[in-house]
Amino acid sequence: MNYFKIIGGKSLNGSVNIRGAKNSVLELMSATLLTAEPMILHNVPNLSDIQTLIDLLSNFGTSVEWDKENHIMKLHTPVIKSVKAPYEIVKKMRASIYVLGALMGRCGEAKVSSPGGCVIGQRPVNIHLLAMEALGAKIEIHHGYIVGEAPSMNGVRRLQGGIISGLVRHQNGVAITTHGGSVNAIEAAVLAEGETVIEYVSIEPEVDDLINMLNKMGAKISREIKDGVNIVRIQGVEKLHGCEYSVMPDRLEAGTYAVAAAMTSGCIEICNADVSKMENFLDKLKEAGVKITNTDNGFIVDARNVKIKSVNVEVSQYPGFPTDMQSQFMTLMSIADGVSILKETVFENRLMYVPELVRMGADIRILGDNTAKFTGVKKLYGADVMASDLRSGASLVIAGLVAEGETILHRVYHIYRGYENFVENLRSLGANIEVLKEDIE
Ligand code: EPU
């Protein structure tokens, strides 16, 4: 197993190219199951989660050619050979659940291992299943598998258009809609018979990326807002055709490098990023005192000679402050001038990085109810720390970049799931970081 050794103290300067969004490409790859024609995706990042999804799709009969250097992927599923998504693959990656909607849409049946909980929260899929049922599917759980069957007419199974209204749940007074449940509902409905209306649908940019690609494939999907409720309306079609599509830039990767610049009092040009999808996060960075200048294809983060100010953060769904940027931004707050209060609202267990930061000298108190008080300290100190998920891993690297002495980050495989060439990019910006091999597995 690899680990990272980081010697803090170097300011990061230069430019970095942002790749396609992990959370988008996983949806887009699953959606290619909806057509028998070849598909070509551009701007596909080289991530371990994508390899996991390739393994899963191969199981259904998809042939995949991946030109990693040019970030191009060709996928072709002329025939679905099996509708089973096995536990061995699904357990590695929760986004595997996206194949449920695609298989139900194309074949009218699916047998997908239930993904189970994960370290950032329980993450149930009950709402995904309700969406399938709203389209007429019979859903049962058998021996850990979600088994779905669409109604059958003349021997052909096909979902029936309907109204999907339960994508939202209320948690501590906050309405949380499900991103993944929206993806599955849309994938399932595009080939269903008749019209489907999906209420309280997620408006995250990655969901729009999926809608745009499906429309390019011949789907009929439109968005509207009715009485303040976000709605997607879909006219089911008989079949979809292949197309070429370019994955949207990763707003979370861009945000992570922006925090790295702010943390190290550096100046980084972030290229191939879409600032229009990052407004809330960038506003918070500005509030912290960092200078942000938009460019033709991204932005410049300039934190030279800046004393970082404390900023309160309440996570909420898009267009609010993203949960996937929470740990990185709060790592910056751990060295800010003053006190910041954090409230996480999307996942119930996304403060796992806090005890690790405290080991590095941060002054953070968990107040309960998913809130925490960050009192900025003058300095962090290198220590052995452990990544518990992708974003916490990136955050601990960022902490290591300014910590005095040596930080050893364990379980770095989480980082390879979502950041292409993270170490190489940081090194090219001036960081002192290297990848080493653990003696003990
Ligand atoms: N929820 C339910 N029931 C459901 C589905 C969700 O109660 O059936 C709850 C979840 O437990 C959570 C909340 O609803 O508390 C929102 O979860 P959501 O379904 O929106 O999250 P997701 O689809 O599982 C995706 C991203 C996450 C990102 C969230 C929110 C992918 C592969 N994952 O997860 O990304 O945090 O949306 O934006 O797209 C990451 O990239 O590090 C990551 C975790």
mmCIF file of N, CA, C and O in Angstrom, residues 204-251:
data_model
loop_
_atom_site.group_PDB
_atom_site.id
_atom_site.type_symbol
_atom_site.label_atom_id
_atom_site.label_comp_id
_atom_site.label_asym_id
_atom_site.label_seq_id
_atom_site.Cartn_x
_atom_site.Cartn_y
_atom_site.Cartn_z
ATOM 1 N N GLU A 204 -27.876 19.729 -9.258
ATOM 2 C CA GLU A 204 -26.410 19.758 -9.291
ATOM 3 C C GLU A 204 -25.948 19.734 -10.754
ATOM 4 O O GLU A 204 -26.589 19.093 -11.605
ATOM 5 N N PRO A 205 -24.862 20.455 -11.049
ATOM 6 C CA PRO A 205 -24.407 20.572 -12.439
ATOM 7 C C PRO A 205 -24.135 19.210 -13.110
ATOM 8 O O PRO A 205 -24.319 19.059 -14.312
ATOM 9 N N GLU A 206 -23.714 18.222 -12.318
ATOM 10 C CA GLU A 206 -23.407 16.906 -12.898
ATOM 11 C C GLU A 206 -24.688 16.242 -13.408
ATOM 12 O O GLU A 206 -24.648 15.454 -14.360
ATOM 13 N N VAL A 207 -25.820 16.544 -12.769
ATOM 14 C CA VAL A 207 -27.100 15.991 -13.239
ATOM 15 C C VAL A 207 -27.470 16.655 -14.571
ATOM 16 O O VAL A 207 -27.961 16.001 -15.495
ATOM 17 N N ASP A 208 -27.171 17.955 -14.686
ATOM 18 C CA ASP A 208 -27.401 18.644 -15.966
ATOM 19 C C ASP A 208 -26.529 18.051 -17.065
ATOM 20 O O ASP A 208 -26.942 17.964 -18.217
ATOM 21 N N ASP A 209 -25.302 17.689 -16.689
ATOM 22 C CA ASP A 209 -24.399 17.084 -17.687
ATOM 23 C C ASP A 209 -25.027 15.793 -18.228
ATOM 24 O O ASP A 209 -25.003 15.538 -19.435
ATOM 25 N N LEU A 210 -25.613 15.011 -17.332
ATOM 26 C CA LEU A 210 -26.284 13.768 -17.752
ATOM 27 C C LEU A 210 -27.458 14.083 -18.683
ATOM 28 O O LEU A 210 -27.623 13.450 -19.736
ATOM 29 N N ILE A 211 -28.260 15.072 -18.285
ATOM 30 C CA ILE A 211 -29.431 15.429 -19.102
ATOM 31 C C ILE A 211 -28.976 15.880 -20.493
ATOM 32 O O ILE A 211 -29.534 15.461 -21.516
ATOM 33 N N ASN A 212 -27.929 16.688 -20.530
ATOM 34 C CA ASN A 212 -27.439 17.177 -21.831
ATOM 35 C C ASN A 212 -26.985 16.023 -22.711
ATOM 36 O O ASN A 212 -27.276 15.986 -23.905
ATOM 37 N N MET A 213 -26.264 15.061 -22.116
ATOM 38 C CA MET A 213 -25.797 13.935 -22.942
ATOM 39 C C MET A 213 -26.972 13.084 -23.417
ATOM 40 O O MET A 213 -27.041 12.709 -24.585
ATOM 41 N N LEU A 214 -27.916 12.820 -22.517
ATOM 42 C CA LEU A 214 -29.068 11.983 -22.915
ATOM 43 C C LEU A 214 -29.868 12.670 -24.026
ATOM 44 O O LEU A 214 -30.309 12.011 -24.977
ATOM 45 N N ASN A 215 -30.026 13.981 -23.935
ATOM 46 C CA ASN A 215 -30.755 14.692 -25.004
ATOM 47 C C ASN A 215 -29.999 14.583 -26.324
ATOM 48 O O ASN A 215 -30.600 14.449 -27.384
ATOM 49 N N LYS A 216 -28.663 14.600 -26.235
ATOM 50 C CA LYS A 216 -27.854 14.443 -27.456
ATOM 51 C C LYS A 216 -28.036 13.031 -28.042
ATOM 52 O O LYS A 216 -27.864 12.808 -29.230
ATOM 53 N N MET A 217 -28.377 12.095 -27.164
ATOM 54 C CA MET A 217 -28.608 10.699 -27.615
ATOM 55 C C MET A 217 -30.041 10.502 -28.133
ATOM 56 O O MET A 217 -30.428 9.396 -28.477
ATOM 57 N N GLY A 218 -30.842 11.560 -28.081
ATOM 58 C CA GLY A 218 -32.209 11.447 -28.602
ATOM 59 C C GLY A 218 -33.292 11.417 -27.536
ATOM 60 O O GLY A 218 -34.474 11.245 -27.850
ATOM 61 N N ALA A 219 -32.897 11.598 -26.262
ATOM 62 C CA ALA A 219 -33.921 11.626 -25.193
ATOM 63 C C ALA A 219 -34.662 12.953 -25.237
ATOM 64 O O ALA A 219 -34.183 13.923 -25.850
ATOM 65 N N LYS A 220 -35.830 12.975 -24.588
ATOM 66 C CA LYS A 220 -36.610 14.228 -24.563
ATOM 67 C C LYS A 220 -36.796 14.639 -23.108
ATOM 68 O O LYS A 220 -37.755 14.239 -22.442
ATOM 69 N N ILE A 221 -35.830 15.402 -22.622
ATOM 70 C CA ILE A 221 -35.828 15.785 -21.197
ATOM 71 C C ILE A 221 -35.793 17.302 -21.107
ATOM 72 O O ILE A 221 -34.972 17.943 -21.765
ATOM 73 N N SER A 222 -36.671 17.880 -20.281
ATOM 74 C CA SER A 222 -36.599 19.330 -20.070
ATOM 75 C C SER A 222 -36.734 19.621 -18.580
ATOM 76 O O SER A 222 -37.323 18.845 -17.824
ATOM 77 N N ARG A 223 -36.161 20.753 -18.193
ATOM 78 C CA ARG A 223 -36.248 21.190 -16.793
ATOM 79 C C ARG A 223 -37.253 22.307 -16.675
ATOM 80 O O ARG A 223 -37.401 23.112 -17.592
ATOM 81 N N GLU A 224 -37.910 22.396 -15.511
ATOM 82 C CA GLU A 224 -38.770 23.553 -15.234
ATOM 83 C C GLU A 224 -38.843 23.750 -13.720
ATOM 84 O O GLU A 224 -38.452 22.861 -12.949
ATOM 85 N N ILE A 225 -39.325 24.910 -13.324
ATOM 86 C CA ILE A 225 -39.561 25.147 -11.892
ATOM 87 C C ILE A 225 -41.044 25.474 -11.749
ATOM 88 O O ILE A 225 -41.550 26.366 -12.440
ATOM 89 N N LYS A 226 -41.734 24.712 -10.921
ATOM 90 C CA LYS A 226 -43.172 24.951 -10.751
ATOM 91 C C LYS A 226 -43.444 25.141 -9.262
ATOM 92 O O LYS A 226 -43.106 24.261 -8.451
ATOM 93 N N ASP A 227 -44.037 26.261 -8.910
ATOM 94 C CA ASP A 227 -44.307 26.604 -7.515
ATOM 95 C C ASP A 227 -43.056 26.403 -6.650
ATOM 96 O O ASP A 227 -43.119 25.836 -5.552
ATOM 97 N N GLY A 228 -41.923 26.792 -7.181
ATOM 98 C CA GLY A 228 -40.674 26.698 -6.421
ATOM 99 C C GLY A 228 -40.055 25.305 -6.388
ATOM 100 O O GLY A 228 -39.010 25.098 -5.761
ATOM 101 N N VAL A 229 -40.689 24.350 -7.057
ATOM 102 C CA VAL A 229 -40.162 22.970 -7.030
ATOM 103 C C VAL A 229 -39.424 22.705 -8.348
ATOM 104 O O VAL A 229 -39.951 22.975 -9.431
ATOM 105 N N ASN A 230 -38.204 22.169 -8.246
ATOM 106 C CA ASN A 230 -37.442 21.813 -9.450
ATOM 107 C C ASN A 230 -37.987 20.521 -10.036
ATOM 108 O O ASN A 230 -38.086 19.504 -9.341
ATOM 109 N N ILE A 231 -38.301 20.604 -11.325
ATOM 110 C CA ILE A 231 -38.943 19.467 -11.981
ATOM 111 C C ILE A 231 -38.169 19.097 -13.244
ATOM 112 O O ILE A 231 -37.658 19.979 -13.939
ATOM 113 N N VAL A 232 -38.128 17.804 -13.521
ATOM 114 C CA VAL A 232 -37.650 17.337 -14.818
ATOM 115 C C VAL A 232 -38.817 16.615 -15.481
ATOM 116 O O VAL A 232 -39.488 15.794 -14.839
ATOM 117 N N ARG A 233 -39.078 16.974 -16.750
ATOM 118 C CA ARG A 233 -40.172 16.330 -17.494
ATOM 119 C C ARG A 233 -39.538 15.510 -18.613
ATOM 120 O O ARG A 233 -38.667 16.014 -19.343
ATOM 121 N N ILE A 234 -39.948 14.275 -18.740
ATOM 122 C CA ILE A 234 -39.334 13.385 -19.739
ATOM 123 C C ILE A 234 -40.428 12.742 -20.591
ATOM 124 O O ILE A 234 -41.373 12.146 -20.054
ATOM 125 N N GLN A 235 -40.300 12.871 -21.913
ATOM 126 C CA GLN A 235 -41.185 12.114 -22.813
ATOM 127 C C GLN A 235 -40.398 10.867 -23.198
ATOM 128 O O GLN A 235 -39.355 10.970 -23.847
ATOM 129 N N GLY A 236 -40.881 9.706 -22.805
ATOM 130 C CA GLY A 236 -40.155 8.470 -23.103
ATOM 131 C C GLY A 236 -40.027 8.254 -24.609
ATOM 132 O O GLY A 236 -40.936 8.580 -25.364
ATOM 133 N N VAL A 237 -38.865 7.731 -25.042
ATOM 134 C CA VAL A 237 -38.667 7.426 -26.470
ATOM 135 C C VAL A 237 -38.416 5.919 -26.611
ATOM 136 O O VAL A 237 -38.128 5.228 -25.621
ATOM 137 N N GLU A 238 -38.532 5.413 -27.853
ATOM 138 C CA GLU A 238 -38.365 3.964 -28.087
ATOM 139 C C GLU A 238 -36.906 3.556 -27.943
ATOM 140 O O GLU A 238 -36.595 2.514 -27.401
ATOM 141 N N LYS A 239 -36.018 4.372 -28.515
ATOM 142 C CA LYS A 239 -34.598 4.050 -28.352
ATOM 143 C C LYS A 239 -33.721 5.281 -28.428
ATOM 144 O O LYS A 239 -34.160 6.341 -28.887
ATOM 145 N N LEU A 240 -32.487 5.125 -27.962
ATOM 146 C CA LEU A 240 -31.519 6.215 -27.988
ATOM 147 C C LEU A 240 -30.401 5.829 -28.951
ATOM 148 O O LEU A 240 -30.134 4.640 -29.157
ATOM 149 N N HIS A 241 -29.738 6.857 -29.513
ATOM 150 C CA HIS A 241 -28.616 6.557 -30.403
ATOM 151 C C HIS A 241 -27.294 6.984 -29.759
ATOM 152 O O HIS A 241 -27.279 7.685 -28.735
ATOM 153 N N GLY A 242 -26.194 6.583 -30.391
ATOM 154 C CA GLY A 242 -24.878 6.926 -29.851
ATOM 155 C C GLY A 242 -24.548 8.385 -30.124
ATOM 156 O O GLY A 242 -25.188 9.029 -30.961
ATOM 157 N N CYS A 243 -23.566 8.924 -29.396
ATOM 158 C CA CYS A 243 -23.114 10.302 -29.660
ATOM 159 C C CYS A 243 -21.727 10.499 -29.064
ATOM 160 O O CYS A 243 -21.196 9.611 -28.403
ATOM 161 N N GLU A 244 -21.148 11.661 -29.360
ATOM 162 C CA GLU A 244 -19.878 12.050 -28.724
ATOM 163 C C GLU A 244 -20.212 13.128 -27.716
ATOM 164 O O GLU A 244 -21.030 14.019 -27.994
ATOM 165 N N TYR A 245 -19.588 13.060 -26.562
ATOM 166 C CA TYR A 245 -19.917 14.037 -25.519
ATOM 167 C C TYR A 245 -18.669 14.327 -24.676
ATOM 168 O O TYR A 245 -17.882 13.419 -24.377
ATOM 169 N N SER A 246 -18.525 15.594 -24.295
ATOM 170 C CA SER A 246 -17.369 15.976 -23.476
ATOM 171 C C SER A 246 -17.807 16.220 -22.033
ATOM 172 O O SER A 246 -18.732 17.004 -21.785
ATOM 173 N N VAL A 247 -17.149 15.549 -21.117
ATOM 174 C CA VAL A 247 -17.507 15.617 -19.688
ATOM 175 C C VAL A 247 -17.222 17.022 -19.143
ATOM 176 O O VAL A 247 -16.191 17.616 -19.462
ATOM 177 N N MET A 248 -18.115 17.550 -18.318
ATOM 178 C CA MET A 248 -17.904 18.882 -17.717
ATOM 179 C C MET A 248 -16.671 18.877 -16.792
ATOM 180 O O MET A 248 -16.299 17.828 -16.250
ATOM 181 N N PRO A 249 -16.050 20.046 -16.601
ATOM 182 C CA PRO A 249 -14.882 20.108 -15.705
ATOM 183 C C PRO A 249 -15.253 19.805 -14.256
ATOM 184 O O PRO A 249 -16.376 20.065 -13.833
ATOM 185 N N ASP A 250 -14.305 19.290 -13.517
ATOM 186 C CA ASP A 250 -14.548 18.894 -12.124
ATOM 187 C C ASP A 250 -14.454 20.119 -11.208
ATOM 188 O O ASP A 250 -13.360 20.638 -10.954
ATOM 189 N N ARG A 251 -15.595 20.559 -10.700
ATOM 190 C CA ARG A 251 -15.604 21.767 -9.842
ATOM 191 C C ARG A 251 -14.948 21.466 -8.493
ATOM 192 O O ARG A 251 -14.460 22.365 -7.803
#
